[in-house]
mmCIF file with all atom_site columns, C-alpha atoms in Angstrom:
data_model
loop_
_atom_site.group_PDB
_atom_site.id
_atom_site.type_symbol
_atom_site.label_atom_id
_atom_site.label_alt_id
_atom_site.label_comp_id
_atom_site.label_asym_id
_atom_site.label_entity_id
_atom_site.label_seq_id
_atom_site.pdbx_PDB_ins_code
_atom_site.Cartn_x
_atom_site.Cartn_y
_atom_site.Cartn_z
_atom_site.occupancy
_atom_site.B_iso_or_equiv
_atom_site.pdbx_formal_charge
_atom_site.auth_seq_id
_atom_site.auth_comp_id
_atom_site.auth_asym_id
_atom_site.auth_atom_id
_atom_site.pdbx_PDB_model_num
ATOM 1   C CA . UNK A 1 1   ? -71.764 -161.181 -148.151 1.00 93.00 ? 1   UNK A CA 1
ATOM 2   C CA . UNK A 1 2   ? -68.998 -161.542 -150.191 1.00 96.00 ? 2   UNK A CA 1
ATOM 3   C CA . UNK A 1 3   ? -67.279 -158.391 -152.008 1.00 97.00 ? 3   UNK A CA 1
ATOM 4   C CA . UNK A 1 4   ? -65.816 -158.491 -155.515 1.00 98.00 ? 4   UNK A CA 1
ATOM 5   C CA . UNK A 1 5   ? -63.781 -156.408 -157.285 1.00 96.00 ? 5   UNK A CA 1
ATOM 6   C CA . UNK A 1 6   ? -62.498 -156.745 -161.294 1.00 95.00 ? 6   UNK A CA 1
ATOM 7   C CA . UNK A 1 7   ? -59.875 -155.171 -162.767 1.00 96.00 ? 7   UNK A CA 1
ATOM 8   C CA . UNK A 1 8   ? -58.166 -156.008 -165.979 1.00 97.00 ? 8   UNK A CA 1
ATOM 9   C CA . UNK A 1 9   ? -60.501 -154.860 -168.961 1.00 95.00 ? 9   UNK A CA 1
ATOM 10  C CA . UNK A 1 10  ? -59.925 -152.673 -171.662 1.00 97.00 ? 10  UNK A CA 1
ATOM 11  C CA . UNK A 1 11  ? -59.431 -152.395 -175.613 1.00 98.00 ? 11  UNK A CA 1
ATOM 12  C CA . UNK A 1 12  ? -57.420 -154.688 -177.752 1.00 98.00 ? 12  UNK A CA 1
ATOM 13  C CA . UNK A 1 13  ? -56.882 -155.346 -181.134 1.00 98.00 ? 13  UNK A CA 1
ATOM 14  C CA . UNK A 1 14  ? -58.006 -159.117 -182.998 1.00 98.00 ? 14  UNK A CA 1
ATOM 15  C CA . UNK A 1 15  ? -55.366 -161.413 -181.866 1.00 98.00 ? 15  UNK A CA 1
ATOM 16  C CA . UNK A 1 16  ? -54.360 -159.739 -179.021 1.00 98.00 ? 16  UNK A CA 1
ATOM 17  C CA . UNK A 1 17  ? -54.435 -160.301 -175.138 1.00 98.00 ? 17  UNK A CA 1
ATOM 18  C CA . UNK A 1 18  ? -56.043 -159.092 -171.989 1.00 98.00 ? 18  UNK A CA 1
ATOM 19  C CA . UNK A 1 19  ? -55.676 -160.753 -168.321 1.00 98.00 ? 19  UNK A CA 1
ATOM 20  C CA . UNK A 1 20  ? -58.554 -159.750 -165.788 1.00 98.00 ? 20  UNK A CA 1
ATOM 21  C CA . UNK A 1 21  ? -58.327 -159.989 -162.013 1.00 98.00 ? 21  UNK A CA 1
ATOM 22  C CA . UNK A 1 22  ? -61.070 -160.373 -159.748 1.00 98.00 ? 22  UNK A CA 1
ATOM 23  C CA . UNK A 1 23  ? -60.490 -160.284 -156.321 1.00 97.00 ? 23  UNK A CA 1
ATOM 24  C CA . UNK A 1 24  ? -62.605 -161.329 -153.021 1.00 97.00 ? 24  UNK A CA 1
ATOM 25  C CA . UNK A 1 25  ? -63.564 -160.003 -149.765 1.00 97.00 ? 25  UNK A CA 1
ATOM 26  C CA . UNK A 1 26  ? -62.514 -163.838 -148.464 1.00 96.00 ? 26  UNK A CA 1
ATOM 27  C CA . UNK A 1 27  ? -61.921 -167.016 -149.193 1.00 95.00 ? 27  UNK A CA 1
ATOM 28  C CA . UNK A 1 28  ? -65.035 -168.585 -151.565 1.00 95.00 ? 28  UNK A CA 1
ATOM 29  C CA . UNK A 1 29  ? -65.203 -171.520 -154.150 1.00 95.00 ? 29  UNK A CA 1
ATOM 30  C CA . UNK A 1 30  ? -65.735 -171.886 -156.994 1.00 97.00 ? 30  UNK A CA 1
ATOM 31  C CA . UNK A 1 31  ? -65.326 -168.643 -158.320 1.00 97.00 ? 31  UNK A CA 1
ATOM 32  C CA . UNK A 1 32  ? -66.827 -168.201 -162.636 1.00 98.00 ? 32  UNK A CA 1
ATOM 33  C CA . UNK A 1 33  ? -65.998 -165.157 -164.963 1.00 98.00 ? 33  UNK A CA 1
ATOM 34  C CA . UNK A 1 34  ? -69.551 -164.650 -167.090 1.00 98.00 ? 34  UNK A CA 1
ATOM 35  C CA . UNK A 1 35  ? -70.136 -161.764 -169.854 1.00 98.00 ? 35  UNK A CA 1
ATOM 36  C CA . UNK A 1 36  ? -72.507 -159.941 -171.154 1.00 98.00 ? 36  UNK A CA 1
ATOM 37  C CA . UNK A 1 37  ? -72.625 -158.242 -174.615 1.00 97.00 ? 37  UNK A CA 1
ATOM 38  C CA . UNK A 1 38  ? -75.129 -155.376 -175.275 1.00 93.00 ? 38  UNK A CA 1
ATOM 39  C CA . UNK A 1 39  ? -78.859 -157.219 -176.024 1.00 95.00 ? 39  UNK A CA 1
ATOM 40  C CA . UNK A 1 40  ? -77.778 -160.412 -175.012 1.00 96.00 ? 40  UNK A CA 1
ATOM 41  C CA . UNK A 1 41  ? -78.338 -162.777 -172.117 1.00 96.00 ? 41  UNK A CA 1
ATOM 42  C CA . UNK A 1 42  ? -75.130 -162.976 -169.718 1.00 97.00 ? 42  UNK A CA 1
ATOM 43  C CA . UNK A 1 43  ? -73.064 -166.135 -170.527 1.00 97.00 ? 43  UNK A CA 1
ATOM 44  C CA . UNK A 1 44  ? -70.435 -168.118 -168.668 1.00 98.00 ? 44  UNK A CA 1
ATOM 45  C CA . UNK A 1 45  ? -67.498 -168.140 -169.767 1.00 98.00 ? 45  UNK A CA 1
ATOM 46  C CA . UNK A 1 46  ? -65.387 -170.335 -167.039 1.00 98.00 ? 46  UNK A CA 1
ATOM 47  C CA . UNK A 1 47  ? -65.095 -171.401 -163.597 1.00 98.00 ? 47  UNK A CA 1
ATOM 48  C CA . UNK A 1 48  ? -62.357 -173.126 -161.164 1.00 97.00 ? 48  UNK A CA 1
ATOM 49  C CA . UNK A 1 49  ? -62.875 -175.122 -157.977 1.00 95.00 ? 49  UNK A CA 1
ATOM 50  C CA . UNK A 1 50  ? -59.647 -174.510 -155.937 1.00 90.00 ? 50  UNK A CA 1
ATOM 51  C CA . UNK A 1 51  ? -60.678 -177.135 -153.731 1.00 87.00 ? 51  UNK A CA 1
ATOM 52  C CA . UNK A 1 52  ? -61.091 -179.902 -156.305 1.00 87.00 ? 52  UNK A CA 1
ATOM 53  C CA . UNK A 1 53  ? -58.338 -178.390 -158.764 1.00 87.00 ? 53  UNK A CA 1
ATOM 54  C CA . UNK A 1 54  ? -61.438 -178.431 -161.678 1.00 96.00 ? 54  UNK A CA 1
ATOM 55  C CA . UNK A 1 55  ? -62.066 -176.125 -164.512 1.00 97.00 ? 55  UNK A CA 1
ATOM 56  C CA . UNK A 1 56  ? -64.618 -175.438 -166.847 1.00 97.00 ? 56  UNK A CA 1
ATOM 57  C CA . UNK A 1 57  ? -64.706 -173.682 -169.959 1.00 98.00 ? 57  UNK A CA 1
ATOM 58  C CA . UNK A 1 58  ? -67.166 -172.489 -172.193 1.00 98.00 ? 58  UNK A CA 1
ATOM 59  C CA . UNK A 1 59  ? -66.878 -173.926 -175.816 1.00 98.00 ? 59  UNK A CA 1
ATOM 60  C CA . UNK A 1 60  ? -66.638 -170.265 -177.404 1.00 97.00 ? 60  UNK A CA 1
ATOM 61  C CA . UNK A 1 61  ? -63.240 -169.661 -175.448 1.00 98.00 ? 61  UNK A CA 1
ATOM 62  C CA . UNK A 1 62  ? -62.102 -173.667 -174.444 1.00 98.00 ? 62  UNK A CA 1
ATOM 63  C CA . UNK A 1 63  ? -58.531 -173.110 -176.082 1.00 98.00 ? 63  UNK A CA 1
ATOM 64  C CA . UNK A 1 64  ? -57.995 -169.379 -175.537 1.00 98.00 ? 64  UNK A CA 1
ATOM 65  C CA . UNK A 1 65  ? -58.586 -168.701 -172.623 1.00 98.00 ? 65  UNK A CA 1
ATOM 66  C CA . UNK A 1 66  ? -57.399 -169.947 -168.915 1.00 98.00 ? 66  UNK A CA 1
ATOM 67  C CA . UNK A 1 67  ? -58.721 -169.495 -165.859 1.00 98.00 ? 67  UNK A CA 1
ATOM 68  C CA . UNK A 1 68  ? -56.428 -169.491 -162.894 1.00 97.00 ? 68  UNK A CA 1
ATOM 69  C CA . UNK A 1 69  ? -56.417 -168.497 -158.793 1.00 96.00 ? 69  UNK A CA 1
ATOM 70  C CA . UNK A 1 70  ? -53.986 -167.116 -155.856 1.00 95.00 ? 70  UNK A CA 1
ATOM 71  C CA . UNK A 1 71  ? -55.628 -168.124 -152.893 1.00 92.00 ? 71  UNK A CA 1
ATOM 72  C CA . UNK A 1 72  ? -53.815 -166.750 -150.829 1.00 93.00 ? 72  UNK A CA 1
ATOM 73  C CA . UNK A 1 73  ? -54.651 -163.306 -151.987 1.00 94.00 ? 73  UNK A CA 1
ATOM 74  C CA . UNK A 1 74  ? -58.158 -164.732 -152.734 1.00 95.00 ? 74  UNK A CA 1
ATOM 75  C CA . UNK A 1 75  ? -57.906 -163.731 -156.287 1.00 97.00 ? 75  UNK A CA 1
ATOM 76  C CA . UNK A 1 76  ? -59.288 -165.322 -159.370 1.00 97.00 ? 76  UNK A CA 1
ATOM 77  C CA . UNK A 1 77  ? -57.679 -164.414 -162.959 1.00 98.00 ? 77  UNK A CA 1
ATOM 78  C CA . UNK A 1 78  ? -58.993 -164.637 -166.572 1.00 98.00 ? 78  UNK A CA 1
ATOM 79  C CA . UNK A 1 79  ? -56.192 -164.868 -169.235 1.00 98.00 ? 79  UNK A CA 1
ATOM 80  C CA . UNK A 1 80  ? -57.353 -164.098 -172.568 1.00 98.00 ? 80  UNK A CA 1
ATOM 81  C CA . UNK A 1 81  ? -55.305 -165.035 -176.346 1.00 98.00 ? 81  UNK A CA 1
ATOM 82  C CA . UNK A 1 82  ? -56.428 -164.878 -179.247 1.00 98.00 ? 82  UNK A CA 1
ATOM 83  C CA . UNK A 1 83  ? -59.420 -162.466 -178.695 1.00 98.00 ? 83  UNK A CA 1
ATOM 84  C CA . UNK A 1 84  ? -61.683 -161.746 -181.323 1.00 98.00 ? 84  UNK A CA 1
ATOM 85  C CA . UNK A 1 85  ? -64.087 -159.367 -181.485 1.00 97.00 ? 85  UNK A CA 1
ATOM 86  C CA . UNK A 1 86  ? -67.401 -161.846 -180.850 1.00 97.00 ? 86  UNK A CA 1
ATOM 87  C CA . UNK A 1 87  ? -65.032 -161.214 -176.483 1.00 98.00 ? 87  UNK A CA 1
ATOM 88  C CA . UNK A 1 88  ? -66.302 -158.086 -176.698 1.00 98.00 ? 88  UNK A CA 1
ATOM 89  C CA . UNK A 1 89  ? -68.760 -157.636 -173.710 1.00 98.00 ? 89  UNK A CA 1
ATOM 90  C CA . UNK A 1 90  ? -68.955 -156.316 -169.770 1.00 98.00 ? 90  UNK A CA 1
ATOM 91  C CA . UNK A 1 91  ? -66.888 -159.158 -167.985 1.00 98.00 ? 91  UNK A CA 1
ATOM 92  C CA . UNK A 1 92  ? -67.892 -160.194 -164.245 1.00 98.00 ? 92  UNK A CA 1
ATOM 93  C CA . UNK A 1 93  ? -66.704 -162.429 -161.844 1.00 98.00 ? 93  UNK A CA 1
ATOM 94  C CA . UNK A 1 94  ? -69.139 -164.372 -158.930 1.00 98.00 ? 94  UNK A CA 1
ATOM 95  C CA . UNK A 1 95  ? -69.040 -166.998 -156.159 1.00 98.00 ? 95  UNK A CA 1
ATOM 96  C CA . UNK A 1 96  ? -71.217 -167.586 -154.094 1.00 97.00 ? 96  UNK A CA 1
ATOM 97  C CA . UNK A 1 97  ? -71.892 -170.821 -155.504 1.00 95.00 ? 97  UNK A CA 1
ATOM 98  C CA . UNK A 1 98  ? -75.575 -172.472 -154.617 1.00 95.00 ? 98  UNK A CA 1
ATOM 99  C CA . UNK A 1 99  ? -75.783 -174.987 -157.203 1.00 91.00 ? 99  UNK A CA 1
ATOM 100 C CA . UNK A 1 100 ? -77.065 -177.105 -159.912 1.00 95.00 ? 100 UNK A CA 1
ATOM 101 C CA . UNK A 1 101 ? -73.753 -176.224 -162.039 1.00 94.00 ? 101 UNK A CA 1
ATOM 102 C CA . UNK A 1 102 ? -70.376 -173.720 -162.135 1.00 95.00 ? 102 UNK A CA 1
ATOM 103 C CA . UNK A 1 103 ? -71.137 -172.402 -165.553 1.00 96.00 ? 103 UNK A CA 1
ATOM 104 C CA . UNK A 1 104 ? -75.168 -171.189 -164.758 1.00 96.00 ? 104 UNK A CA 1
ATOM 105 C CA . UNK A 1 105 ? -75.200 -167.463 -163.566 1.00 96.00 ? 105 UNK A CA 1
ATOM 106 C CA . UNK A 1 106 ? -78.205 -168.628 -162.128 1.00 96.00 ? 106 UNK A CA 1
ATOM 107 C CA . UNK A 1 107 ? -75.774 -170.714 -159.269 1.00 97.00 ? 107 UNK A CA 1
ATOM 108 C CA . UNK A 1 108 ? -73.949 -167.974 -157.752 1.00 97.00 ? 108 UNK A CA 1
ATOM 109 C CA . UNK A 1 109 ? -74.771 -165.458 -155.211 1.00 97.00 ? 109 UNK A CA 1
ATOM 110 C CA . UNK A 1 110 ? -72.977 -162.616 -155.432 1.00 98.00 ? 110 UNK A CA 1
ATOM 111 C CA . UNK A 1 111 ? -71.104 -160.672 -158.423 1.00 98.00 ? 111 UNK A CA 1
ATOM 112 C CA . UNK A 1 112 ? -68.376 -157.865 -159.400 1.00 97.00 ? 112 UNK A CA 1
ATOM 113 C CA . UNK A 1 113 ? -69.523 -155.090 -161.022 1.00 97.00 ? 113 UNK A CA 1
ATOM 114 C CA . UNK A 1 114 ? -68.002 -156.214 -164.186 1.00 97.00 ? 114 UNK A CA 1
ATOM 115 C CA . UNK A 1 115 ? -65.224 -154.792 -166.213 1.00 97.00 ? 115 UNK A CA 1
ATOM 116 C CA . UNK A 1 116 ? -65.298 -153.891 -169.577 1.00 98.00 ? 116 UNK A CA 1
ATOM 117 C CA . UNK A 1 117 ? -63.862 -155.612 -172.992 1.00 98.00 ? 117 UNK A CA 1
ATOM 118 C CA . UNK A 1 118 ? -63.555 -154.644 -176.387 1.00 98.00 ? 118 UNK A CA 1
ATOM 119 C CA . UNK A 1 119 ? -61.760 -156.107 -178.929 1.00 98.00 ? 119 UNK A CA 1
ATOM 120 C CA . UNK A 1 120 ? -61.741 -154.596 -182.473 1.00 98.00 ? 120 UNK A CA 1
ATOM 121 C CA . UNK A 1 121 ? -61.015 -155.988 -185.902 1.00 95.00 ? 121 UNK A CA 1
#
């Protein structure tokens, strides 16, 4: 069982920035970030594989935002620019990866218990 902890969330402004942490119990790959806004289905949003130095992006945030890990403190980050308020949601991170594909929820295991977002206009 692998432990995860966010940090990072908070209220911005249109335009502005917000950098989320999500940290591990141990070493795990890939790791995703995924939200969820209030009525709607969770979504991915990206995902690295340390191991093959690959990321994915959703389309909604390819540009804006990167997704980055320390492995050595087993730590996965979530830069976000240019938020708008369409970011807002309940942001979590997850490993635990099973398969077919890093950007279904449906392929990881185990999750944070999310960190909230909200960007205003």
């Amino acid at each position: 069982q692998v432990q995860l902890v966010e940090s990072g969330g908070g209220s911005v402004q249109a335009g502005g920035s917000l950098r989320l942490s999500c940290t591990a119990s141990e070493y795990s790959d890939p790791m995703g970030w995924f939200r969820q806004a209030p009525g709607k289905e969770r979504e991915a949003v990206a995902a690295i594989y340390s191991d093959l130095g690959t990321t994915y992006y959703a389309d909604s945030v390819e540009g804006r935002f990167t997704i980055s890990r320390d492995n050595a403190k087993n730590t996965a980050f979530l830069q976000m620019n240019s938020l708008k308020p369409e970011d807002t949601a309940v942001y979590y991170c997850s490993t635990g990866y099973t398969g077919p594909h890093a950007l279904r929820a449906s392929s990881y295991k185990y999750w944070g218990q999310g960190t909230q977002v909200t960007v205003s206009s």
